[in-house]
JSON list of C-alpha atoms and ligand atoms in Angstrom, two decimals:
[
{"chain": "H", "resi": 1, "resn": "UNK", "atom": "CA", "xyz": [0.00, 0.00, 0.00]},
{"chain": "H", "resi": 2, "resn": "UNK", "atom": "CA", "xyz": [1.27, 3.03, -1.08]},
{"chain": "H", "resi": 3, "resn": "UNK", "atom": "CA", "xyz": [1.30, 5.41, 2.52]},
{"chain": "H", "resi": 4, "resn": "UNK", "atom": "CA", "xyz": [0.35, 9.29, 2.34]},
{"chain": "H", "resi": 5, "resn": "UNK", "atom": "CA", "xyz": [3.41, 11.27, 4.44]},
{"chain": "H", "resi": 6, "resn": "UNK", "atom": "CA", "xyz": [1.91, 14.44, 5.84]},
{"chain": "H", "resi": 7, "resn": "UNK", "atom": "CA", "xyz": [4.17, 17.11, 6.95]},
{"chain": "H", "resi": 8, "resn": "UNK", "atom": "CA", "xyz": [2.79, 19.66, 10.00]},
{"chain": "H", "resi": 9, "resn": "UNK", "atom": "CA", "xyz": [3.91, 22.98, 8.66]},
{"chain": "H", "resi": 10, "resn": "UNK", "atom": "CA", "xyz": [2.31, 25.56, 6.76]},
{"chain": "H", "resi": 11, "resn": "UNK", "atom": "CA", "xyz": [5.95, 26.77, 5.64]},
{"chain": "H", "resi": 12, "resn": "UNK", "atom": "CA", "xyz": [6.84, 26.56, 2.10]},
{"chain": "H", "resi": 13, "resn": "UNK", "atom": "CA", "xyz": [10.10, 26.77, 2.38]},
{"chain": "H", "resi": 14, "resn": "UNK", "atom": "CA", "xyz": [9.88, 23.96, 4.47]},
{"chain": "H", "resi": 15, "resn": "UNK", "atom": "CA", "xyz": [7.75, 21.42, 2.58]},
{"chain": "H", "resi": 16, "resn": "UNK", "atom": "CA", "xyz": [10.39, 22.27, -0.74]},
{"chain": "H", "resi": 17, "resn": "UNK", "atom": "CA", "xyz": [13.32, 20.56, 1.72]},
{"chain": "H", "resi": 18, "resn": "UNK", "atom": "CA", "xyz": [10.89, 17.86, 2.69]},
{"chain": "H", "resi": 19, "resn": "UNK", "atom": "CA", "xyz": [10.00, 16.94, -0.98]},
{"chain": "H", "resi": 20, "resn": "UNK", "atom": "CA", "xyz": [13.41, 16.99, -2.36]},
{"chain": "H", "resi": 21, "resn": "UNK", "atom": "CA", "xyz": [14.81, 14.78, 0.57]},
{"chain": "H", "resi": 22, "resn": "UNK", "atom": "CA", "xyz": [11.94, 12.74, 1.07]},
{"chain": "H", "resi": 23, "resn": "UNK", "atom": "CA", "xyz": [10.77, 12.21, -2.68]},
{"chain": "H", "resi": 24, "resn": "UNK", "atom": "CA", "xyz": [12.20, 8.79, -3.31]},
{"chain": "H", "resi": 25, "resn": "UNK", "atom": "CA", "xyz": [10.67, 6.74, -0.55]},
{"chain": "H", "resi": 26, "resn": "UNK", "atom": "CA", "xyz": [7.99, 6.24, -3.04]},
{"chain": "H", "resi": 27, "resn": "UNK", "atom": "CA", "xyz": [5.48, 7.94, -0.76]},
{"chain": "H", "resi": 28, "resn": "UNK", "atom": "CA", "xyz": [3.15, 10.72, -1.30]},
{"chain": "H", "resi": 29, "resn": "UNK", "atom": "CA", "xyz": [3.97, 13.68, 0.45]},
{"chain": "H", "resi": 30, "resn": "UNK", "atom": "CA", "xyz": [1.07, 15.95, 1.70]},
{"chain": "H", "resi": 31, "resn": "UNK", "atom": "CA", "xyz": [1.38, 19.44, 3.50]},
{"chain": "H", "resi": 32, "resn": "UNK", "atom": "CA", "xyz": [-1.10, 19.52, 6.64]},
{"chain": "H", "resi": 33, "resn": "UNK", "atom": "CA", "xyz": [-3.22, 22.33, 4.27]},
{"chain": "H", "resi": 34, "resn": "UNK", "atom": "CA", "xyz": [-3.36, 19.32, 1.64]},
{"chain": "H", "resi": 35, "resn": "UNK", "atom": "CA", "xyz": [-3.82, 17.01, 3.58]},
{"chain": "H", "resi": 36, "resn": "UNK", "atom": "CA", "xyz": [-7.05, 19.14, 4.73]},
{"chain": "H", "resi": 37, "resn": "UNK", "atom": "CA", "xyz": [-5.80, 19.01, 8.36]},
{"chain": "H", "resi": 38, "resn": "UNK", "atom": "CA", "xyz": [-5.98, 22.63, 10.66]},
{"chain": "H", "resi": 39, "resn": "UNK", "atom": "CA", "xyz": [-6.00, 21.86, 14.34]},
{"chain": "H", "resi": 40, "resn": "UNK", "atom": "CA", "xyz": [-5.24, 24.11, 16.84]},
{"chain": "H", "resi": 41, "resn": "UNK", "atom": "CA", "xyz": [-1.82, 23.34, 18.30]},
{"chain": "H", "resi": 42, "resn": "UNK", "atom": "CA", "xyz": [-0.51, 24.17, 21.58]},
{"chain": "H", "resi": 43, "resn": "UNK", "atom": "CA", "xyz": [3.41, 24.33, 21.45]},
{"chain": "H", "resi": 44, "resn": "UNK", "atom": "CA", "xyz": [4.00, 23.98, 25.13]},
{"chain": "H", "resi": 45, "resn": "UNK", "atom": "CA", "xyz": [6.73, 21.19, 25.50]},
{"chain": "H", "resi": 46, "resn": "UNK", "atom": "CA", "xyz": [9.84, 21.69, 27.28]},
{"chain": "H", "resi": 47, "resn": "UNK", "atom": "CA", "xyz": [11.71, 20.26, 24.87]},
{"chain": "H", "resi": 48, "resn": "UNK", "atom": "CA", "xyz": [12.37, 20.06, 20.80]},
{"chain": "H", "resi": 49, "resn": "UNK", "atom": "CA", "xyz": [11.14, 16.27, 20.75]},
{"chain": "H", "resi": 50, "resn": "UNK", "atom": "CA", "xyz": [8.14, 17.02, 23.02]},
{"chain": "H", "resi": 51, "resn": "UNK", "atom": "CA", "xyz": [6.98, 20.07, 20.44]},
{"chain": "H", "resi": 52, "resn": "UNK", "atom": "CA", "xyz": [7.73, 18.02, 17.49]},
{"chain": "H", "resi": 53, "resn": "UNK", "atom": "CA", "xyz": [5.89, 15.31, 18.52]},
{"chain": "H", "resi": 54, "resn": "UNK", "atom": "CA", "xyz": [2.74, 17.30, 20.01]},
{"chain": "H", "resi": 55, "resn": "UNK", "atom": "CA", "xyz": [2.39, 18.92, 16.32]},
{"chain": "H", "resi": 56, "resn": "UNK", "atom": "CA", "xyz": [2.84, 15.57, 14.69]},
{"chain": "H", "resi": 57, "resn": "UNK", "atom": "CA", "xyz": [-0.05, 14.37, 16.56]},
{"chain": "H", "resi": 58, "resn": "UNK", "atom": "CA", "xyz": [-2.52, 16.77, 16.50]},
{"chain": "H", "resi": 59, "resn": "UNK", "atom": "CA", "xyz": [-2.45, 16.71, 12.73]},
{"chain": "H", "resi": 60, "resn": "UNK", "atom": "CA", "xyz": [-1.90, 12.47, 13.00]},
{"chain": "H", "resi": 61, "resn": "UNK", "atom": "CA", "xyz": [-5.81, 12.80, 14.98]},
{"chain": "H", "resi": 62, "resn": "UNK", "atom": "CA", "xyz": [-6.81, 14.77, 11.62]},
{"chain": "H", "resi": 63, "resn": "UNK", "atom": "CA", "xyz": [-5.59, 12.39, 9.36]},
{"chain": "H", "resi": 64, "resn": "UNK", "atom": "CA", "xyz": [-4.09, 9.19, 10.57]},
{"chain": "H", "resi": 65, "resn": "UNK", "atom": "CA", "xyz": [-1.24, 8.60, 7.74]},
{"chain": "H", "resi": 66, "resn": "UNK", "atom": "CA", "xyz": [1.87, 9.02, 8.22]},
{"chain": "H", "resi": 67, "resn": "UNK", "atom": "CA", "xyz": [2.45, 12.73, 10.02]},
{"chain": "H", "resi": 68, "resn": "UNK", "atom": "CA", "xyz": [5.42, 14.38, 10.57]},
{"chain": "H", "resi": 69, "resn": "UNK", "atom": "CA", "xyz": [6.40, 17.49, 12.48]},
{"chain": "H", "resi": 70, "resn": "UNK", "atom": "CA", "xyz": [10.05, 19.39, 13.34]},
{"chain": "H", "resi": 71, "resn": "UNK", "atom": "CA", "xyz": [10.79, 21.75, 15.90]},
{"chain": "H", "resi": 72, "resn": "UNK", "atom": "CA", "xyz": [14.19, 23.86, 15.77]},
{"chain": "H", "resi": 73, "resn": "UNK", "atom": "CA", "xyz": [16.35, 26.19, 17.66]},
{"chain": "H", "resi": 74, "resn": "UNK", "atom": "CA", "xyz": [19.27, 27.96, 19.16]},
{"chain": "H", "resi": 75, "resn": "UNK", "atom": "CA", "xyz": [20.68, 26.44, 22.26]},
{"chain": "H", "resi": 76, "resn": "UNK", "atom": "CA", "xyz": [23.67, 28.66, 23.69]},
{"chain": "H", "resi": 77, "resn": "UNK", "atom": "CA", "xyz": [25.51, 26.73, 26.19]},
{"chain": "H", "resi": 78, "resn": "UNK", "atom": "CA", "xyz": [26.70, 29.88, 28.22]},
{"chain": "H", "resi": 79, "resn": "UNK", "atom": "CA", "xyz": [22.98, 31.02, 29.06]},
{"chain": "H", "resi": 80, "resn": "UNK", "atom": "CA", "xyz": [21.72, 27.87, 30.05]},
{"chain": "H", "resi": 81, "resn": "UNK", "atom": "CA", "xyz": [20.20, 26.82, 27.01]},
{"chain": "H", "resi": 82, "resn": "UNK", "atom": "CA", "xyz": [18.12, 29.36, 25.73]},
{"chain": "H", "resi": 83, "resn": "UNK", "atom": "CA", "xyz": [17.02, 30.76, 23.71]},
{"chain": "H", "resi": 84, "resn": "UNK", "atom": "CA", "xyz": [16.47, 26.89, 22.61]},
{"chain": "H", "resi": 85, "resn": "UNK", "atom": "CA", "xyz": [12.25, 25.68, 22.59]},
{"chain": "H", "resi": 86, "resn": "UNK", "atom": "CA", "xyz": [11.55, 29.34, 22.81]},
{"chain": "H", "resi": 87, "resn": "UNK", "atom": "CA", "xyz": [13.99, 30.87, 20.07]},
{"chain": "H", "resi": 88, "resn": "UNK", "atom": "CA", "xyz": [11.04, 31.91, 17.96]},
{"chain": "H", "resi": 89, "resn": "UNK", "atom": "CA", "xyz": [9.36, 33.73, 20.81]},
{"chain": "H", "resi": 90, "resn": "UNK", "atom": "CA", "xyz": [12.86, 35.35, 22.43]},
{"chain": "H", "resi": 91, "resn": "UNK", "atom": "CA", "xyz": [12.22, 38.56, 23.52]},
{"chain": "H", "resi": 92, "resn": "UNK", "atom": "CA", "xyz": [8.68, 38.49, 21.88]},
{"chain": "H", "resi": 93, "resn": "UNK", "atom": "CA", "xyz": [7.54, 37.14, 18.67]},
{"chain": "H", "resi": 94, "resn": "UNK", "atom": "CA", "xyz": [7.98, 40.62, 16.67]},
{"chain": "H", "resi": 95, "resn": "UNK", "atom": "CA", "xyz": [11.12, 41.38, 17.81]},
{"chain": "H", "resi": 96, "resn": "UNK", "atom": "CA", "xyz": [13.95, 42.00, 14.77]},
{"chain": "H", "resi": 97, "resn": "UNK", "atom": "CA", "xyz": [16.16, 39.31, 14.84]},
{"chain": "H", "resi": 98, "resn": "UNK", "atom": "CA", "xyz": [18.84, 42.42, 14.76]},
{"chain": "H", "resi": 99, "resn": "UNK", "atom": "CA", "xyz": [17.45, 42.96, 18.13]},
{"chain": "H", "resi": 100, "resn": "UNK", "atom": "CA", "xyz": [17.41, 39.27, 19.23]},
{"chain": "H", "resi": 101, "resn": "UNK", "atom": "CA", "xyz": [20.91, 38.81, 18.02]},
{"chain": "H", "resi": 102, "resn": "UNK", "atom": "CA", "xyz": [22.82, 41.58, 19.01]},
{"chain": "H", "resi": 103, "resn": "UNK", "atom": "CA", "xyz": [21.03, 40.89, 22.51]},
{"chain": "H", "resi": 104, "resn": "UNK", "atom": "CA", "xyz": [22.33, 37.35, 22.82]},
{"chain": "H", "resi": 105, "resn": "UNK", "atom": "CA", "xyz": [25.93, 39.04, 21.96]},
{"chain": "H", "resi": 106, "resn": "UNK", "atom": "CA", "xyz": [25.38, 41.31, 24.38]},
{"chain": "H", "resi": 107, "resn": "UNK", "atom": "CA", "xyz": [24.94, 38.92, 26.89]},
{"chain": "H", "resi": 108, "resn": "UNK", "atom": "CA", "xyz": [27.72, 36.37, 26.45]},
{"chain": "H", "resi": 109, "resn": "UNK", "atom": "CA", "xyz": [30.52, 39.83, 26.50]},
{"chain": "H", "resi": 110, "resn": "UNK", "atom": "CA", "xyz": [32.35, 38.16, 29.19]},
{"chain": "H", "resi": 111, "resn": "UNK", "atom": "CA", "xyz": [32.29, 34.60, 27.54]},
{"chain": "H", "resi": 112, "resn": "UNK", "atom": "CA", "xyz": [35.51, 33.73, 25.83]},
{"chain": "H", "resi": 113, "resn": "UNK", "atom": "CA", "xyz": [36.54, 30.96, 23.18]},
{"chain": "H", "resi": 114, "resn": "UNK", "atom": "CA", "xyz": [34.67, 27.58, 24.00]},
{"chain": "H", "resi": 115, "resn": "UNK", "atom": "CA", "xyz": [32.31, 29.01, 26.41]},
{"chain": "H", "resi": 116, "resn": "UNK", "atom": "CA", "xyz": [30.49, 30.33, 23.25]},
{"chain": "H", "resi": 117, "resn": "UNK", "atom": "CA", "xyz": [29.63, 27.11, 22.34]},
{"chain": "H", "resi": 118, "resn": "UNK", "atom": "CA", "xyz": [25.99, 26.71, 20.94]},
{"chain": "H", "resi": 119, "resn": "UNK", "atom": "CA", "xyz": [23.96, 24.80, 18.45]},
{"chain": "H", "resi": 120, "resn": "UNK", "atom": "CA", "xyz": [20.87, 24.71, 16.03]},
{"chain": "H", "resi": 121, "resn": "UNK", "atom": "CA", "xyz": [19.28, 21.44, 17.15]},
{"chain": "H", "resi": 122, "resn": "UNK", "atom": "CA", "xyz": [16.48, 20.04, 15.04]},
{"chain": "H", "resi": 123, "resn": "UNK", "atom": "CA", "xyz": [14.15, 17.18, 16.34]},
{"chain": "H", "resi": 124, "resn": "UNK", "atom": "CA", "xyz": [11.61, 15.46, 13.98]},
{"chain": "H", "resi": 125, "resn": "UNK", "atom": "CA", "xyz": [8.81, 13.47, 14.68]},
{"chain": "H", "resi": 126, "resn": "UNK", "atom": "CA", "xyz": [7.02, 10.83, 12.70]},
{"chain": "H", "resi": 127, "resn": "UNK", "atom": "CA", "xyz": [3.78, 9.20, 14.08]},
{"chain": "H", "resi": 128, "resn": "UNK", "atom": "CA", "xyz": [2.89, 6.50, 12.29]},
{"chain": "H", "resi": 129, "resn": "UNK", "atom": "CA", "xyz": [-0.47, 5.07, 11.22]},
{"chain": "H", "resi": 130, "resn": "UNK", "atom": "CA", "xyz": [-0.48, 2.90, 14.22]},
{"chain": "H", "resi": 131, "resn": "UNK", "atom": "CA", "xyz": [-0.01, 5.73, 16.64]},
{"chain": "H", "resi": 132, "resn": "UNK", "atom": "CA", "xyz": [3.52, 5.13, 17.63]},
{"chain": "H", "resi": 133, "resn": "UNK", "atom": "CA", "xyz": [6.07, 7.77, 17.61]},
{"chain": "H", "resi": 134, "resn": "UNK", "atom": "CA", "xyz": [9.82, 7.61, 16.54]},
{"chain": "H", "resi": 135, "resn": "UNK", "atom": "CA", "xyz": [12.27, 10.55, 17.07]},
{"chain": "H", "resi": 136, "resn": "UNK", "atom": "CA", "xyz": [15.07, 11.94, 15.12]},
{"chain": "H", "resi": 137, "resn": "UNK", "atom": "CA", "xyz": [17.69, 14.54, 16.60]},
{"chain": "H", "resi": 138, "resn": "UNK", "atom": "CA", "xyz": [20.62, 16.61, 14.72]},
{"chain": "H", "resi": 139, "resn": "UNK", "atom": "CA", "xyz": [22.57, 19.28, 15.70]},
{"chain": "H", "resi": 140, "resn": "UNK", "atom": "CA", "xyz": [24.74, 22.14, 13.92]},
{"chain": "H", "resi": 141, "resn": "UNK", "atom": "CA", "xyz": [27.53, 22.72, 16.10]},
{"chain": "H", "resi": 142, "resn": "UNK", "atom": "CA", "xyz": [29.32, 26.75, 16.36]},
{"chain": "H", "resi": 143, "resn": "UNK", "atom": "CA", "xyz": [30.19, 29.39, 18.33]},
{"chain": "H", "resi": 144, "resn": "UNK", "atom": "CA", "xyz": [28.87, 32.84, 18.89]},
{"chain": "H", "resi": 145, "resn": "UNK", "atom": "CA", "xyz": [30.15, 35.26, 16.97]},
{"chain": "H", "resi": 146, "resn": "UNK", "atom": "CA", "xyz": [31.29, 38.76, 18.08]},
{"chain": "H", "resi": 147, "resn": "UNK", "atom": "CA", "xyz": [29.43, 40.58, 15.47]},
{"chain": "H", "resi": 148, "resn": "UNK", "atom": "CA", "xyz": [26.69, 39.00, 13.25]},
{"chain": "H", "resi": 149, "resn": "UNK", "atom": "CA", "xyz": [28.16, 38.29, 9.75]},
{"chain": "H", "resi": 150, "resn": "UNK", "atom": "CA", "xyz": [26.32, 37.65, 6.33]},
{"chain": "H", "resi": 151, "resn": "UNK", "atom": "CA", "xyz": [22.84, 38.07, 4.67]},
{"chain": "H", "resi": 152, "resn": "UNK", "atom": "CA", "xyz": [21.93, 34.66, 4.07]},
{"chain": "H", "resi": 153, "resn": "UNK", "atom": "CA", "xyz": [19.45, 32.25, 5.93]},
{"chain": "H", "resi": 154, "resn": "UNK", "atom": "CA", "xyz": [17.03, 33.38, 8.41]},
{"chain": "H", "resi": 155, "resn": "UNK", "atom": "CA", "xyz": [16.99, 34.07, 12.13]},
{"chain": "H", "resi": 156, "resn": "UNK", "atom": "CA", "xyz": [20.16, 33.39, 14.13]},
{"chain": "H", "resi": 157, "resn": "UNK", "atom": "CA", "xyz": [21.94, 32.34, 11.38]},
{"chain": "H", "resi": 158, "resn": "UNK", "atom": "CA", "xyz": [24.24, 35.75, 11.15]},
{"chain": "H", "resi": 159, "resn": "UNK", "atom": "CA", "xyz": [25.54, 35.05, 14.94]},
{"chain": "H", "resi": 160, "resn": "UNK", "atom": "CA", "xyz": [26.33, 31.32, 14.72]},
{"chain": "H", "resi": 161, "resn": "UNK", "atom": "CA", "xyz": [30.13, 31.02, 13.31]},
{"chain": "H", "resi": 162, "resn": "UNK", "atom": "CA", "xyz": [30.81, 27.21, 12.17]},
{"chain": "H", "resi": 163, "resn": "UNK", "atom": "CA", "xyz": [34.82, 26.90, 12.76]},
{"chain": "H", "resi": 164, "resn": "UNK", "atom": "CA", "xyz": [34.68, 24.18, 9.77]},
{"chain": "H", "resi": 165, "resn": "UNK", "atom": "CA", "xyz": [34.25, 26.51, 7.16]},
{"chain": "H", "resi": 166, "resn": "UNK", "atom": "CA", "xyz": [35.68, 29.38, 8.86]},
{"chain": "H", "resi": 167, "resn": "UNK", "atom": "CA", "xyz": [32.07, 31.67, 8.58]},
{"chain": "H", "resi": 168, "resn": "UNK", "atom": "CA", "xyz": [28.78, 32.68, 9.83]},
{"chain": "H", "resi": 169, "resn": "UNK", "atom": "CA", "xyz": [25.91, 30.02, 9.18]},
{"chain": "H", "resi": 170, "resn": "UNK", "atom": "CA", "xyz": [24.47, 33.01, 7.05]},
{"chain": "H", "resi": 171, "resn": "UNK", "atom": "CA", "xyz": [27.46, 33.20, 5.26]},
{"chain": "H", "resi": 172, "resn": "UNK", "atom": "CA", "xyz": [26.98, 29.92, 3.79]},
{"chain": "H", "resi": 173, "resn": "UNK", "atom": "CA", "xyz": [25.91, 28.97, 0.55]},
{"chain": "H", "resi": 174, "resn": "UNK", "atom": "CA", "xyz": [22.38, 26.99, 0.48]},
{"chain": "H", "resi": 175, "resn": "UNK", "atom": "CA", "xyz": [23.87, 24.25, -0.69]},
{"chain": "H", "resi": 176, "resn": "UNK", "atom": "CA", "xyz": [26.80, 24.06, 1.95]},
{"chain": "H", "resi": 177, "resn": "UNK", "atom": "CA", "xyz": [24.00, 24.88, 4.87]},
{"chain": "H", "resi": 178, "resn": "UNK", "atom": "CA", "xyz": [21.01, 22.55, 3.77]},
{"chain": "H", "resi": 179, "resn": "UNK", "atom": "CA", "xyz": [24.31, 19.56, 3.47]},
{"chain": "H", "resi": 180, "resn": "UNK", "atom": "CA", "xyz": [25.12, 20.41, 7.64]},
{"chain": "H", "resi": 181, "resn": "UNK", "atom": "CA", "xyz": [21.98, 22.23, 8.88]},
{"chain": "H", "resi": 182, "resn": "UNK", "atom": "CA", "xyz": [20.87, 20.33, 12.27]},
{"chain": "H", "resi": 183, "resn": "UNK", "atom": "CA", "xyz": [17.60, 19.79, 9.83]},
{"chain": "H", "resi": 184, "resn": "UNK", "atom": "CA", "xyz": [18.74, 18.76, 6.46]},
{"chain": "H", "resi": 185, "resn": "UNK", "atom": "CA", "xyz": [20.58, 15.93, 8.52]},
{"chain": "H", "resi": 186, "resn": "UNK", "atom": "CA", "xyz": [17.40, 15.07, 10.85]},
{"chain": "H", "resi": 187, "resn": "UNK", "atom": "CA", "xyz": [15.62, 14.79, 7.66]},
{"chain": "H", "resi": 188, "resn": "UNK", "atom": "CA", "xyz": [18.22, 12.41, 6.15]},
{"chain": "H", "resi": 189, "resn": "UNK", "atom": "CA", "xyz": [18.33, 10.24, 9.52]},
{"chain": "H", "resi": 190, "resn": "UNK", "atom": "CA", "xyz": [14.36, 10.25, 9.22]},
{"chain": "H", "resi": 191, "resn": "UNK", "atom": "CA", "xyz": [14.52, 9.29, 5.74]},
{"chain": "H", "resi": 192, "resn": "UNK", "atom": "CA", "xyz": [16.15, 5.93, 6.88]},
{"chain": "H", "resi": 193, "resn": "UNK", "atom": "CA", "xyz": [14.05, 5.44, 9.91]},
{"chain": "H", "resi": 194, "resn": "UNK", "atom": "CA", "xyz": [11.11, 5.71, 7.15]},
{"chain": "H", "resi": 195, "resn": "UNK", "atom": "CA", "xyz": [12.74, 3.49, 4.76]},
{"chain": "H", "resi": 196, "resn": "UNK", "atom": "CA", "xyz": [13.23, 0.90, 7.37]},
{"chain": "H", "resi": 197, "resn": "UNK", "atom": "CA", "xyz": [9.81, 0.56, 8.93]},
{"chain": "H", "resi": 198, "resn": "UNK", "atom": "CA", "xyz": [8.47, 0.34, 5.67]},
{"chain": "H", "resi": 199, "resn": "UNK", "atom": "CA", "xyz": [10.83, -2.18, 4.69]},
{"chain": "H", "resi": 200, "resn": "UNK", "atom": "CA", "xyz": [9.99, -4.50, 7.61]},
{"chain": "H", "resi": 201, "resn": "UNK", "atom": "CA", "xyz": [5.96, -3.78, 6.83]},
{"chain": "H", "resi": 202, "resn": "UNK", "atom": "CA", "xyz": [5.86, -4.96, 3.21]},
{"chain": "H", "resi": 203, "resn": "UNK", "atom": "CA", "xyz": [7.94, -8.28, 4.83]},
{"chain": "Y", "resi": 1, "resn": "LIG", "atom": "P1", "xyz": [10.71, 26.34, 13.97]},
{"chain": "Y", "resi": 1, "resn": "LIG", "atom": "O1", "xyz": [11.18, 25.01, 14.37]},
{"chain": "Y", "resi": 1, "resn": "LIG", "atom": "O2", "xyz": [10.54, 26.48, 12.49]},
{"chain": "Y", "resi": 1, "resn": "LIG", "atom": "O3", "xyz": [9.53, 26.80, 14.76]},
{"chain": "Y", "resi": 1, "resn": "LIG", "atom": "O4", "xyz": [11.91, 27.35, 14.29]},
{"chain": "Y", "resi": 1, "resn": "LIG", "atom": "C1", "xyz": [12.13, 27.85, 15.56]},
{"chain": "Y", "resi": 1, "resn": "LIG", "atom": "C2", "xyz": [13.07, 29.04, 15.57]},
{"chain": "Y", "resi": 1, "resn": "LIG", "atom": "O5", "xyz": [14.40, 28.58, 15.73]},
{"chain": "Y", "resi": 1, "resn": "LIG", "atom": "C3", "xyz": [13.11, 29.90, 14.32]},
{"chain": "Y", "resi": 1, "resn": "LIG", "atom": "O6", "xyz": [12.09, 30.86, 14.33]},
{"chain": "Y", "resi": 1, "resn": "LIG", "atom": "C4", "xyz": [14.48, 30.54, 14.47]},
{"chain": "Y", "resi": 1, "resn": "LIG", "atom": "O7", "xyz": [14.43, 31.57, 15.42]},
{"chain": "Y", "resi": 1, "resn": "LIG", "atom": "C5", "xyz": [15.31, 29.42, 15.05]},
{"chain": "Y", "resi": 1, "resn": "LIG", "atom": "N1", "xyz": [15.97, 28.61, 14.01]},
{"chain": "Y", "resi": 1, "resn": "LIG", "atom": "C6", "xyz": [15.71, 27.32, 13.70]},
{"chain": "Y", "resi": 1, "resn": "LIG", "atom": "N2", "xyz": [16.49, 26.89, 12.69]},
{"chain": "Y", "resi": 1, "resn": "LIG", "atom": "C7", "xyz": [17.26, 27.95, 12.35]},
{"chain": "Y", "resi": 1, "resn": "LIG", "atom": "C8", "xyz": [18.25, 28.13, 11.33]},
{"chain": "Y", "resi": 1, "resn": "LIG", "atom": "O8", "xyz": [18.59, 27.25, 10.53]},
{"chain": "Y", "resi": 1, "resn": "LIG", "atom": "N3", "xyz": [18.81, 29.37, 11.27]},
{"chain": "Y", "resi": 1, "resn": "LIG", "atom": "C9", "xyz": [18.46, 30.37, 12.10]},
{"chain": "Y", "resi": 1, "resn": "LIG", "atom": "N4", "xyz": [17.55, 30.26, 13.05]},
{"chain": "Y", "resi": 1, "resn": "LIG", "atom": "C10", "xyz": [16.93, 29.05, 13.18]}
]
């Protein structure tokens, strides 16, 4: 039977990823809009798996295929985490990210070389047709820049510096960032997760 993936985002930008990486498992792959799903959803985990997975399954009640959901962030290791399940609400939702940027600089001034460690971290969910849930978890490992740098990406991007290629995450090409993002690889690890269960179901 041929399943029906359904991804819980209504971001374009998003579901174009999702396609490209996803395309070959010989599924069909459904935004929650197509699939005709619009619940209300509560984000109110404490944690990127617990949000992924509470969006997953509000649209899974709608629709019952296969749903998936992600849920992203910054974690900054110096500040205790944040601004990590809440870096889309930091400092309020319609805040510049010039604002939000320059005040997470602001506030690691005294940190020095690794303290500035942080990370996008991306956590997928899948619920399956049955109701259970598996998890998938990647990271994209930098430090805090001094200054934010470049003009590319979205968000935090201009503040996280990856040492690898020597620049800001914004500073990378699309290519170079979708290859190492925390969710171009979650989506690769789901990918075989997918590939696998299916696999063992057509047994
Ligand atoms: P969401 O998972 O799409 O809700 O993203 C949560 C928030 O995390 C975004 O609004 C950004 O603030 C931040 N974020 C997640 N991924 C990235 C990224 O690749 N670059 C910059 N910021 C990101």
């Amino acid at each position: 039977m041929k399943h029906r993936i359904v991804f819980a985002t209504g971001n374009a930008g998003k579901m174009r990823e999702i396609r490209l990486i996803l395309g070959d498992l010989g599924c069909q792959i459904l935004s929650m809009k197509e699939a005709g799903a619009d619940p209300v959803i509560v984000e109110d985990g404490k944690t990127f798996g617990e949000n992924a997975e509470i969006k997953a399954r509000a649209v899974w009640e709608c629709t019952k295929d296969i749903v998936l959901a992600d849920d992203s962030g910054l974690v900054v290791d110096y500040i205790g985490g944040e601004p990590g399940v809440y870096s889309a609400r930091y400092m309020g939702e319609n805040t510049s990210y010039e604002i939000k940027n320059q005040n997470i600089i602001d506030r690691l001034k005294d940190a020095e070389g690794e303290e500035r460690s942080a990370r996008f971290v991306c956590n997928i969910a899948a619920v399956m047709p049955d109701g259970h849930v598996v998890h998938t978890e990647s990271t994209m490992e930098g430090i805090i820049a001094d200054k934010p740098a470049g003009s590319g990406g979205f968000g935090y991007d201009p503040i996280l510096f990856i040492p690898e290629y020597g620049v800001t995450s914004a500073e990378l090409t699309i290519e170079q960032k979708n290859r190492i993002s925390h969710r171009g690889k979650a989506l690769e690890a789901m990918k075989m997760e997918l590939r696998r269960i299916l696999e063992e179901e057509s047994l």
